[in-house]
Coordinates of C-alpha atoms and ligand atoms in Angstrom, one line a residue:
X1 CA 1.2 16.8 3.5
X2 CA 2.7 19.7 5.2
X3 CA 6.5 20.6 4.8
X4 CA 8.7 19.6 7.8
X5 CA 11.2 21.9 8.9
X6 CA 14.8 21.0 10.1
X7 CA 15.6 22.6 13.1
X8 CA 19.2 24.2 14.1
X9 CA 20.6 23.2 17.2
X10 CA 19.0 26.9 18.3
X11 CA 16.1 25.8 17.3
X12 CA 15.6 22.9 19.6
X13 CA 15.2 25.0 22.9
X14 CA 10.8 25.1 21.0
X15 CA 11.1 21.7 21.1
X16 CA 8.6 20.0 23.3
X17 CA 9.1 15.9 22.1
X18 CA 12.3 15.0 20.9
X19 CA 12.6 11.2 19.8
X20 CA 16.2 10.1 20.0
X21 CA 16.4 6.4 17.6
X22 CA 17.9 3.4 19.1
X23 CA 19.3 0.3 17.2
X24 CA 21.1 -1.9 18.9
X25 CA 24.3 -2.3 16.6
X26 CA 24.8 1.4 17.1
X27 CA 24.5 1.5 21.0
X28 CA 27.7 2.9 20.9
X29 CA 28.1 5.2 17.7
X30 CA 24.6 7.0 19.8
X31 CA 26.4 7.7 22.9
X32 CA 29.4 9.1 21.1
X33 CA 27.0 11.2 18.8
X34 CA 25.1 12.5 21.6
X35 CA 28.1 13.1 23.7
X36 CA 29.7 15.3 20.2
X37 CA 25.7 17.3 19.7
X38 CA 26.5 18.4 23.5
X39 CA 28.9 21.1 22.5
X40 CA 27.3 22.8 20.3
X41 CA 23.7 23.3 21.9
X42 CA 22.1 25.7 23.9
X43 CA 19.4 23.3 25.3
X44 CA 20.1 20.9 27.8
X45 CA 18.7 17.7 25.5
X46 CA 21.6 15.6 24.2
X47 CA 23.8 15.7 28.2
X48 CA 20.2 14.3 29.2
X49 CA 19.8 12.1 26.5
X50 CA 23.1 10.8 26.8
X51 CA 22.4 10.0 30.5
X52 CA 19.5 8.6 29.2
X53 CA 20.9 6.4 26.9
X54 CA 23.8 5.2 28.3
X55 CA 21.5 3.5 30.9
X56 CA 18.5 1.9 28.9
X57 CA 19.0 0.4 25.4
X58 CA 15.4 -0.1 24.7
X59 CA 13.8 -3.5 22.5
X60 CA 12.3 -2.7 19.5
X61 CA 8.9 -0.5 19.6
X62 CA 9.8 -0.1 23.7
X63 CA 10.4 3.5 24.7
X64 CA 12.2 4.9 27.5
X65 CA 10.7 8.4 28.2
X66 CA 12.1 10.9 30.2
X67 CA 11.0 14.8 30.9
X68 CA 13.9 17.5 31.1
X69 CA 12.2 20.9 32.0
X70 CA 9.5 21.6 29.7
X71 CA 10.7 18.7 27.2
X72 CA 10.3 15.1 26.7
X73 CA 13.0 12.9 25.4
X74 CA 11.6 9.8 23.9
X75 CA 14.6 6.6 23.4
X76 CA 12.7 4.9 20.5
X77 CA 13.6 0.7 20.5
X78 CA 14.1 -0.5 17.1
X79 CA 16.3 -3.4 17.6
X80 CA 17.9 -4.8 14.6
X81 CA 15.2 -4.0 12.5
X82 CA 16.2 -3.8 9.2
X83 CA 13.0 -3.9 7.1
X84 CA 11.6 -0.2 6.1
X85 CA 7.8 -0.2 7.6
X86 CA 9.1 -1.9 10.5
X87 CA 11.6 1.1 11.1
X88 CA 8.8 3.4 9.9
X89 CA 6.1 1.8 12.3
X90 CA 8.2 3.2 15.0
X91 CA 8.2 6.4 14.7
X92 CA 5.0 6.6 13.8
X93 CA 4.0 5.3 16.8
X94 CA 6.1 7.3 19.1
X95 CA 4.3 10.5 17.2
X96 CA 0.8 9.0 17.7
X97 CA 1.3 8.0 21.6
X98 CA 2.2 12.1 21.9
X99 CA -0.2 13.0 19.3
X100 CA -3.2 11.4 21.7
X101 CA -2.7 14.2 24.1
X102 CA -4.9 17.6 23.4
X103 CA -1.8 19.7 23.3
X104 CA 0.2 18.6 20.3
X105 CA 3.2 20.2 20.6
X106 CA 6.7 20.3 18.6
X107 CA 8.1 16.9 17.9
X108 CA 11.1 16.8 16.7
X109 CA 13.5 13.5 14.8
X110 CA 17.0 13.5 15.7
X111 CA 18.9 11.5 12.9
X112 CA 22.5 10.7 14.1
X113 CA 25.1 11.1 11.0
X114 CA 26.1 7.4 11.3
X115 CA 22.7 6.2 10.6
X116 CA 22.2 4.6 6.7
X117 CA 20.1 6.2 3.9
X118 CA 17.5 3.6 4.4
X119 CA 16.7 4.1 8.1
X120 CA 16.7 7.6 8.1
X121 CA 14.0 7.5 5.1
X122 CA 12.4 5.3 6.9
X123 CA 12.7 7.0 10.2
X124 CA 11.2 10.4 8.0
X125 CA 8.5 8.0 6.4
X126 CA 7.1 7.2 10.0
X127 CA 7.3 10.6 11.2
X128 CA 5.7 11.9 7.8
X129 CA 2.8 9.0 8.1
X130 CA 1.9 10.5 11.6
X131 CA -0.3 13.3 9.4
X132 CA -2.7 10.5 8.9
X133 CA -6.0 10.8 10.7
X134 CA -9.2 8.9 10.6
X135 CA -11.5 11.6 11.8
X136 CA -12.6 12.4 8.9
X137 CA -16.2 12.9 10.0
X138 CA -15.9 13.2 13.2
X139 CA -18.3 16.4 14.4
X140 CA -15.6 17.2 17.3
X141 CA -11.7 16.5 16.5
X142 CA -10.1 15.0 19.1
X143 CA -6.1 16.3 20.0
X144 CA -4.1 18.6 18.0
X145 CA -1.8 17.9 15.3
X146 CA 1.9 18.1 16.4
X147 CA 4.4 20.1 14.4
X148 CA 6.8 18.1 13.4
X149 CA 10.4 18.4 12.5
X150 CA 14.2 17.4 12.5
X151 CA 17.4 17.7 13.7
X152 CA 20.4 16.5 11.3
X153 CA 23.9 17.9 11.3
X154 CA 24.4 16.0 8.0
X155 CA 24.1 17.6 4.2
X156 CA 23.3 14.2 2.3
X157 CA 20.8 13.5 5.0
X158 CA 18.3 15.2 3.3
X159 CA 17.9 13.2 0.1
X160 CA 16.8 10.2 2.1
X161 CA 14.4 12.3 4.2
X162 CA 12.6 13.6 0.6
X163 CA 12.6 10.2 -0.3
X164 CA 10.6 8.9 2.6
X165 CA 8.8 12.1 2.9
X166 CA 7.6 11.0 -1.2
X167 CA 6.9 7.9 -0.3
X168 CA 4.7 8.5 2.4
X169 CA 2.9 11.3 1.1
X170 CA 1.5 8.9 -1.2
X171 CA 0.7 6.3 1.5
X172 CA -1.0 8.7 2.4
X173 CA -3.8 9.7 0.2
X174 CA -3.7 6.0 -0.6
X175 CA -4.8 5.2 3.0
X176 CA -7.3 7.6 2.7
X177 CA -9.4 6.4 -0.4
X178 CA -9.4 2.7 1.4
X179 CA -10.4 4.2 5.0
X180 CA -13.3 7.1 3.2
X181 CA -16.6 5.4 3.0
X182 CA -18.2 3.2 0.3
X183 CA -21.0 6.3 -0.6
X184 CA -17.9 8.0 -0.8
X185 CA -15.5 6.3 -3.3
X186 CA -17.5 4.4 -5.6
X187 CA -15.8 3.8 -9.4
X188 CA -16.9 7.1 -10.6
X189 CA -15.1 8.6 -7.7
X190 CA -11.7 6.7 -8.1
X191 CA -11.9 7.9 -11.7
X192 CA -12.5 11.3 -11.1
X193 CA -9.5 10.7 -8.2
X194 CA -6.9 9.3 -11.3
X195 CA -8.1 12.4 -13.5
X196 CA -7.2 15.3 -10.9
X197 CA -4.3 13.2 -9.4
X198 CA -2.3 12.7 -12.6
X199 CA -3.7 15.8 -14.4
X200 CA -0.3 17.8 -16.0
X201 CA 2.5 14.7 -15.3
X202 CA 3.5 12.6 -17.6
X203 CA 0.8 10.0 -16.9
X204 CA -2.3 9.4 -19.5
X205 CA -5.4 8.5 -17.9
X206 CA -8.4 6.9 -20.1
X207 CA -12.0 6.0 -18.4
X208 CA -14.3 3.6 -20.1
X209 CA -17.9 4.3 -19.2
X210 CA -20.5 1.9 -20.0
X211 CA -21.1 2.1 -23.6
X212 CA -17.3 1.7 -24.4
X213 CA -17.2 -1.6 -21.9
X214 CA -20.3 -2.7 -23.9
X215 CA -18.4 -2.0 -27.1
X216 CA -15.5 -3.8 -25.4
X217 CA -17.6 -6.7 -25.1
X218 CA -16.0 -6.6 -21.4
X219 CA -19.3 -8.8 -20.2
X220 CA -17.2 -9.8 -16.9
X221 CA -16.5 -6.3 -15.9
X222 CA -20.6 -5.2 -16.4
X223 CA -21.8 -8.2 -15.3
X224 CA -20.4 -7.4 -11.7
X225 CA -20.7 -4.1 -12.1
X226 CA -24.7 -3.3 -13.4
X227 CA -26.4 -4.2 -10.1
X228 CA -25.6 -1.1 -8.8
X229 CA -26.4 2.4 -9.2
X230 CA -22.8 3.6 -9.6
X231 CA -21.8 1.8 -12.8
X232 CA -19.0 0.6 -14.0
X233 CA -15.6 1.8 -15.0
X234 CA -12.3 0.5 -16.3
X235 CA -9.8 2.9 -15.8
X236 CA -6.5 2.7 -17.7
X237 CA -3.4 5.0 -16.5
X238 CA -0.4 4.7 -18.5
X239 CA 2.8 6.8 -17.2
X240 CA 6.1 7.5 -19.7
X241 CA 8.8 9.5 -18.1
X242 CA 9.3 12.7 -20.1
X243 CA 12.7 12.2 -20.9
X244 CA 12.5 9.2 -22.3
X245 CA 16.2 7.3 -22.2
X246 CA 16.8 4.3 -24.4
X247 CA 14.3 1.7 -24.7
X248 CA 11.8 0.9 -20.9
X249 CA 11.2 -1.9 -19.8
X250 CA 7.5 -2.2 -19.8
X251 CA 5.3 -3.0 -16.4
X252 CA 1.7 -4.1 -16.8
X253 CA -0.4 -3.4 -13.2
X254 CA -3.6 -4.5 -12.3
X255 CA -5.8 -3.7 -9.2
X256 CA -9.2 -5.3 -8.2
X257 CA -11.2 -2.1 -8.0
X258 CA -14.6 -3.2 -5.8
X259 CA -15.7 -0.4 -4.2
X260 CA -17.8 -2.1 -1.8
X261 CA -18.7 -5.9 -2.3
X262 CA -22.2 -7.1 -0.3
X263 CA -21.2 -10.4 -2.4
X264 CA -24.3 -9.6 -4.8
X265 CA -27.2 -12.2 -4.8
X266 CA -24.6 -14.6 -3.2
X267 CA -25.2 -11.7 0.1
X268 CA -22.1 -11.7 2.4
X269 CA -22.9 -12.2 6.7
X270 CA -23.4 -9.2 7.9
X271 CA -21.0 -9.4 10.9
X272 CA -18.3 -7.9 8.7
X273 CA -19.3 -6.5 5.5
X274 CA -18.7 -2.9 6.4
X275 CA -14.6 -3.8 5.8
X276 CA -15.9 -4.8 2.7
X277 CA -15.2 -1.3 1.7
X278 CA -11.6 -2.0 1.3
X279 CA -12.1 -4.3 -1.5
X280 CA -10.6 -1.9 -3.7
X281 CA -7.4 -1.9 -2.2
X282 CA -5.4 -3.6 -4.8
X283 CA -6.8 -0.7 -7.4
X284 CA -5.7 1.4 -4.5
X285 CA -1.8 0.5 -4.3
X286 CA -2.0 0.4 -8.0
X287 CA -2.8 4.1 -8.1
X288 CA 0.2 4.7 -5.6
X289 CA 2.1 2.9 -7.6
X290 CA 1.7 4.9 -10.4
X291 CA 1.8 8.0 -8.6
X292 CA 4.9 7.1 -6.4
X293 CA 6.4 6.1 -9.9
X294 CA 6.0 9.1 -11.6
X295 CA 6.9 11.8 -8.4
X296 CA 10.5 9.2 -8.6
X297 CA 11.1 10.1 -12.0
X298 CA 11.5 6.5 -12.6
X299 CA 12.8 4.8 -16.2
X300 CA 10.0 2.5 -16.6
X301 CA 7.2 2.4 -18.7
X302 CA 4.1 1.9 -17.0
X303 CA 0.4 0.7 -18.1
X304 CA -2.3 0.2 -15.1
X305 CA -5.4 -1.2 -16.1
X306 CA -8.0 -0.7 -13.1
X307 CA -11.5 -2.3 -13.0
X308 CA -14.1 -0.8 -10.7
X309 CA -17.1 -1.7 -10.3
X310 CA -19.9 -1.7 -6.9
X311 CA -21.1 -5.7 -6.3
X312 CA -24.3 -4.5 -5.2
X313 CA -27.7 -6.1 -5.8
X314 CA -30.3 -4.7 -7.7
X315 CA -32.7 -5.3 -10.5
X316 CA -30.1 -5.7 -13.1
X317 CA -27.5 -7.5 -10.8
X318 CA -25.9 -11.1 -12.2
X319 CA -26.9 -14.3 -10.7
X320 CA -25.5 -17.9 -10.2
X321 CA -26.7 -19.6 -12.7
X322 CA -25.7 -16.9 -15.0
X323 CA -23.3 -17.7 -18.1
X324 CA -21.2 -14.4 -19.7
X325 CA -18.6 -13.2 -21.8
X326 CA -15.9 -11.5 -21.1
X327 CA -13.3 -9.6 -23.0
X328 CA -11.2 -12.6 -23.8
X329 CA -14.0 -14.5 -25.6
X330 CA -14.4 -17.4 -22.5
X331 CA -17.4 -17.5 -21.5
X332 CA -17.4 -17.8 -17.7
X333 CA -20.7 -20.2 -15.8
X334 CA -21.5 -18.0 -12.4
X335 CA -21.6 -19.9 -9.6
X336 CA -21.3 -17.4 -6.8
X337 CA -21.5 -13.7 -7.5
X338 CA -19.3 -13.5 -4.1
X339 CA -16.3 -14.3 -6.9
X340 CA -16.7 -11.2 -8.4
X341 CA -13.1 -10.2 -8.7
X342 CA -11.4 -12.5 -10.3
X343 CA -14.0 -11.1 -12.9
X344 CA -13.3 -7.7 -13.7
X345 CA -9.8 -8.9 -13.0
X346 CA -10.4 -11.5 -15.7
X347 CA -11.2 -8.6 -18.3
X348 CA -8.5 -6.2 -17.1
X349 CA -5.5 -9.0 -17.6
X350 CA -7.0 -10.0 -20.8
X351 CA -7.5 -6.2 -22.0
X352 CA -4.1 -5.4 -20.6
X353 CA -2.5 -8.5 -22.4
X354 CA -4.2 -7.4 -25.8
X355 CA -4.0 -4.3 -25.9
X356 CA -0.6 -3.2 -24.5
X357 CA 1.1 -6.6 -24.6
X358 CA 3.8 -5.8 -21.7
X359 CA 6.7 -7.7 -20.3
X360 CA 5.6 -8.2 -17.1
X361 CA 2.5 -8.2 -15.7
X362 CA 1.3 -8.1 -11.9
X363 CA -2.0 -8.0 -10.6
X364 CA -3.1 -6.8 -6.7
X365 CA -6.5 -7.8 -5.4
X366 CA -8.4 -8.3 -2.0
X367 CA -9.3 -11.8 -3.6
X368 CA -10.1 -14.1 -1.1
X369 CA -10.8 -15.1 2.4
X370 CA -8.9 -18.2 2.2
X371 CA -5.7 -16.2 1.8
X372 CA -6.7 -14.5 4.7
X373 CA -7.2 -18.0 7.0
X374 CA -3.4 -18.8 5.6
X375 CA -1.3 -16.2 5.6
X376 CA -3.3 -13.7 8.0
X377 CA -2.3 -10.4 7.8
X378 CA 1.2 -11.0 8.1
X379 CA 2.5 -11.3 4.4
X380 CA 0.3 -11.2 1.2
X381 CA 0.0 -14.2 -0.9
X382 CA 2.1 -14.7 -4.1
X383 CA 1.2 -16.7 -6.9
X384 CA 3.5 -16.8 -10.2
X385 CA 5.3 -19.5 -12.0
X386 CA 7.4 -17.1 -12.6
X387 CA 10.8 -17.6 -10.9
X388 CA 12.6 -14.5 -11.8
X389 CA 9.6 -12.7 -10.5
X390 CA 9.0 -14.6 -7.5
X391 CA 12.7 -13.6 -6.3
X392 CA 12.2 -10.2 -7.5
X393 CA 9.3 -9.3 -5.7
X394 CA 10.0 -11.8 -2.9
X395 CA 13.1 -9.7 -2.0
X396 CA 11.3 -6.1 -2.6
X397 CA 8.7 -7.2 0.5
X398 CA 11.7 -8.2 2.4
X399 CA 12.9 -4.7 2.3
X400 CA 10.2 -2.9 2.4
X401 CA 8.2 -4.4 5.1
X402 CA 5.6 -5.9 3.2
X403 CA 6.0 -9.1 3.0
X404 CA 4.6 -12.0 0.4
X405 CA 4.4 -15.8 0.7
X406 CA 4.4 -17.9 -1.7
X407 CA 1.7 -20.3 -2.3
X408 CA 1.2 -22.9 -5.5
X409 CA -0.5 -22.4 -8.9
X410 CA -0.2 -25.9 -9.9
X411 CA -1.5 -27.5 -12.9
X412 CA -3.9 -29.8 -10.7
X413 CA -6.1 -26.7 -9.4
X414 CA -7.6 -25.9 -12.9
X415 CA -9.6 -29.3 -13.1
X416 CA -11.6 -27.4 -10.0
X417 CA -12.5 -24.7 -12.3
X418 CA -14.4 -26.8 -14.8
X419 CA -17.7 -26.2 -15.9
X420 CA -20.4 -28.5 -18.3
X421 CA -21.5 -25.1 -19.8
X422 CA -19.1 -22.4 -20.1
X423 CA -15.2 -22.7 -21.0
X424 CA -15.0 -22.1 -16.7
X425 CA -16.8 -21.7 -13.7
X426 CA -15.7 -18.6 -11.5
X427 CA -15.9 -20.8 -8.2
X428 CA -13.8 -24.0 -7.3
X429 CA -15.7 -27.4 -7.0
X430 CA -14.4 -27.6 -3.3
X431 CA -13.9 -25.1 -1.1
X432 CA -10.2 -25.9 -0.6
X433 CA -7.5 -23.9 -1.5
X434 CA -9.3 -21.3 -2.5
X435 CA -6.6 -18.6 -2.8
X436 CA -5.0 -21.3 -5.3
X437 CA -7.8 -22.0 -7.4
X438 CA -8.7 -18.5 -7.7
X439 CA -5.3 -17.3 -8.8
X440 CA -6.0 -20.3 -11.4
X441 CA -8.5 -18.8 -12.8
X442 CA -7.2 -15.4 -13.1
X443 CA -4.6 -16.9 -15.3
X444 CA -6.7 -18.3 -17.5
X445 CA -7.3 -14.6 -18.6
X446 CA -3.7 -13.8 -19.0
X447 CA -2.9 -15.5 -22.4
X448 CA -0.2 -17.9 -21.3
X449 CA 1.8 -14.7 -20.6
X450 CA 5.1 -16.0 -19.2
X451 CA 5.8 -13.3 -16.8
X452 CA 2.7 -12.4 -14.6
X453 CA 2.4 -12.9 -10.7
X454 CA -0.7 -12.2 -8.9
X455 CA -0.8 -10.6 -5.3
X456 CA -3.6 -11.8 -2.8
X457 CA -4.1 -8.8 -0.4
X458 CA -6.9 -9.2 1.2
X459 CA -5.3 -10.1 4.6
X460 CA -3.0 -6.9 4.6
X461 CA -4.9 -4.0 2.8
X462 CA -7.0 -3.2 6.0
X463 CA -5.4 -4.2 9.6
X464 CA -5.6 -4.1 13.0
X465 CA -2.8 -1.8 14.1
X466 CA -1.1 0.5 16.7
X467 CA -2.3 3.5 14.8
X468 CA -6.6 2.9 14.8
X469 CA -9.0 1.1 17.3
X470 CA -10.8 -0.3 14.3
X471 CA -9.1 -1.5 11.4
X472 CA -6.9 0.9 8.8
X473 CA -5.4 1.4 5.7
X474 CA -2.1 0.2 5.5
X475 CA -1.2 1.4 1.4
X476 CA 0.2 -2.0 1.3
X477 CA 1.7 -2.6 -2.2
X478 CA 2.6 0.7 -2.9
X479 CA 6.3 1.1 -1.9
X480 CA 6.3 -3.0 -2.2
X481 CA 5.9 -2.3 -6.3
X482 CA 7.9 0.5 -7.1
X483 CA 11.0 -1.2 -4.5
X484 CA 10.5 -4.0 -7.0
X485 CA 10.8 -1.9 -10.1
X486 CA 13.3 0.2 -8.7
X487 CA 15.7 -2.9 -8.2
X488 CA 14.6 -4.4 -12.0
X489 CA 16.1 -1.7 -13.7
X490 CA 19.0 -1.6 -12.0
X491 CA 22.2 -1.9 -14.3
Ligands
LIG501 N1 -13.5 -9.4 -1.4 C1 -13.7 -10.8 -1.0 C2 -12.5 -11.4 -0.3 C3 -12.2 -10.8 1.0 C4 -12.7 -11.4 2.1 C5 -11.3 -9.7 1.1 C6 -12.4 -10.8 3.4 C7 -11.0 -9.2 2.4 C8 -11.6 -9.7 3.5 C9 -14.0 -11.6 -2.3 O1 -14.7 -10.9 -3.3 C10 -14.8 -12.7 -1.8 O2 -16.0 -12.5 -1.5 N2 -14.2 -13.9 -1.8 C11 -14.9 -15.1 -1.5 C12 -14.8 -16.0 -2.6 C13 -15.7 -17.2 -2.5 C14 -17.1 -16.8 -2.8 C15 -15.2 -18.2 -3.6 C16 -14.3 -15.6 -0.2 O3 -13.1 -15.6 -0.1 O4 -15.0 -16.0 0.7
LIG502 MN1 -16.8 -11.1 -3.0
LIG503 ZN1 -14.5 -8.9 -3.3

């Protein structure tokens, strides 16, 4: 991610877009800002965008456009959004709808002084997240990056750009391991990925090849994972801040980690099993997590057990029919080897639980379609028994713009999960409530631990949206968990 410069009042004559926000309580504050930035300018702008203004108050995500000379001034709606992505979303979109043309340009951010420290990061976020482009393989690039920059009076302005700035530069790479291609990012890649990304911070990254899983007895993970030619890996992260305070609360993460998923032997329809390459998107936010975590400096102890694995089919792939062992001794009957993540998520939690035994636990994972016909892609689905934590992470989508439901883990789903043979069966007896029953059976893998909530993602890792023709990366997760760790350890 490039820098982005701040431009003096001098410096907005090279201007060629300059996006003024709009929310509606401060209507009046803008025109009274605008009418102050006139004295000091040299370029015409703010006596045009005060005209401007003081006859349209756009809705939120409208724009009221308007050339003066050689520059545009863009009114950007936002209403009385309050919610960080939505702010974010904005801008973005006002740099892409620029960005489409072949010139690119300067575009530049005004941030009014009266504006709070969470809209203007959010504000810089959107502008920041405008550097994301999905050509990556495109022989001819279409259009021409815009510079991009902004225009604040205000000293303590700045913190809250860095911070959105930080939090979408990981957004960023995070979009791009779920939008590259499944011969791209298979499990050794994401590995490799963890290694170089966290290579010198206080972050300690372990990789379990083969053998070691075998050693593990992790029979879940390898199951899943053997029928393809890119084998397995569980990759542990765990991330200390170097000046270690008094004692950290400690944060388990886990992240479903299937770099493509053909449903094995149980074959997916075709019509959409390319998406299926965002199936390690809750391994994805997990990594952003981490990283966002660390690049925040924040007083937390953090552990992040990631399974990857291909669900490909191939001599050596699992079968229904099949019974295995995982790391927690259950031995699981396969019905369809289309349920492949609540497997290597089953090993993960019950590695994670064993091994580093922390407080709270939260696991992310593109899990199920039936999440997917309930929530859609408008909120992720929660699952926890958990009250605190429900609230908690309730709240932290609330604010960030990624936002969970919450949907039941009652005692009456795990009778679905029974099986003659094995202590369970890794697919429901009916297919009804299928988000419900699979979160069941993750839980049987977590040890009774009494604070562990499970995030369904799979309607809200890959969307339509304003910012692709196809559907894109959205990161979700990763500013949703470290918001909700953020607010935890608060005194
Ligand atoms: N990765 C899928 C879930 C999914 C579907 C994510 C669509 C994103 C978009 C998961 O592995 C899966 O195949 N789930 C099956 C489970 C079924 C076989 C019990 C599903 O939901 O159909
Ligand atoms: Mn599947
Ligand atoms: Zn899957």
């Amino acid at each position: 991610m490039r820098p982005i410069p701040i431009y003096s009042p001098e410096d907005m004559r090279q201007a060629d877009y300059i996006l003024i926000p709009v929310f509606k309580k401060d209507h009046k504050k803008l025109l009274k800002y605008l009418a102050a930035c006139e004295g000091q300018l040299p370029s015409p702008w703010s006596k045009q965008a005060l005209l401007l203004a003081e006859n349209h108050e756009p809705d939120y995500k409208k724009f009221i456009e308007q050339w003066v000379g050689k520059q545009k001034l863009i009114l950007m709606g936002l209403g009385d959004e309050r919610a960080y992505q939505k702010i974010a979303g904005v801008c973005r979109l006002a740099v892409h709808k620029q960005e489409e043309k072949p010139s690119g340009g300067k575009i530049v951010l005004v941030l009014p002084d009266y504006l709070d420290g969470n809209s203007i990061s959010a504000l810089a976020n959107g502008l920041a997240l405008s550097a994301i482009r999905l050509d990556y393989y495109k022989s001819e690039k279409k259009g021409k990056p815009a510079e991009l920059a902004f225009f604040t009076g205000k000293k303590s302005t700045l913190k809250s750009i860095e911070a959105g700035i930080r939090i979408a530069s990981t957004q960023e790479e995070i979009c791009h391991l779920v939008n590259l291609p499944p011969n791209e990012i298979n499990p050794q890649y994401l590995a490799g990925w963890a290694r170089r990304a966290f290579h010198g911070r206080p972050v300690k990254v372990e990789i379990l090849e083969e053998e070691a899983l075998a050693q593990h007895k992790m029979g879940a993970l390898l199951a899943v994972g053997m029928g393809s030619e890119t084998p397995p890996r569980l990759l542990v992260l765990d991330y200390q801040p170097s000046t270690r305070a008094k004692k950290l609360k400690h944060i388990g993460l886990v992240g479903k980690g299937v770099t493509f998923d053909t449903g094995g032997i149980s074959l997916k329809d075709p019509a959409n099993m390319h998406l299926m390459k965002s199936d390690m998107g809750g391994a994805a936010a997990v990594l952003g997590a981490v990283d966002l975590a660390e690049k925040s400096g924040l007083a937390i102890r953090l552990t992040a057990v990631i399974p990857l694995a291909e669900n490909a089919i191939g001599p050596a792939s699992y079968r229904p029919g099949d019974v295995i062992h995982s790391y927690s001794g259950k031995s699981i009957e396969i019905i369809d080897t289309d349920a492949e993540g609540r497997l290597i998520l089953a090993d993960a939690l019950a590695y994670l639980v064993k091994k580093y035994k922390p407080e709270i636990m939260v696991d992310l994972a593109t899990l199920t379609g039936s999440c997917i016909m309930t929530l859609g892609n408008k909120a992720a689905g929660l699952f926890t028994n958990n009250e605190r934590l429900a609230q908690g992470i309730t709240a932290a989508g609330e604010a960030t713009g990624e936002r969970v439901w919450r949907l039941p883990l009652w005692k009456e789903f795990e009778e679905e999960m029974h099986s003659d043979i094995a202590d369970i069966k890794n697919l429901a007896t009916k297919p009804v409530a299928g988000a419900s029953t699979a979160a069941k059976f993750l839980e049987a893998f977590t040890s009774g631990h009494p604070a562990w909530a499970h995030l369904d993602i799979a309607g809200v890792a890959m969307v339509d949206s304003d910012f692709s023709k196809m559907r894109s990366a959205t990161a979700y997760g990763v500013h949703l968990l470290v918001k909700w760790m953020e607010e935890m350890i608060k005194p």
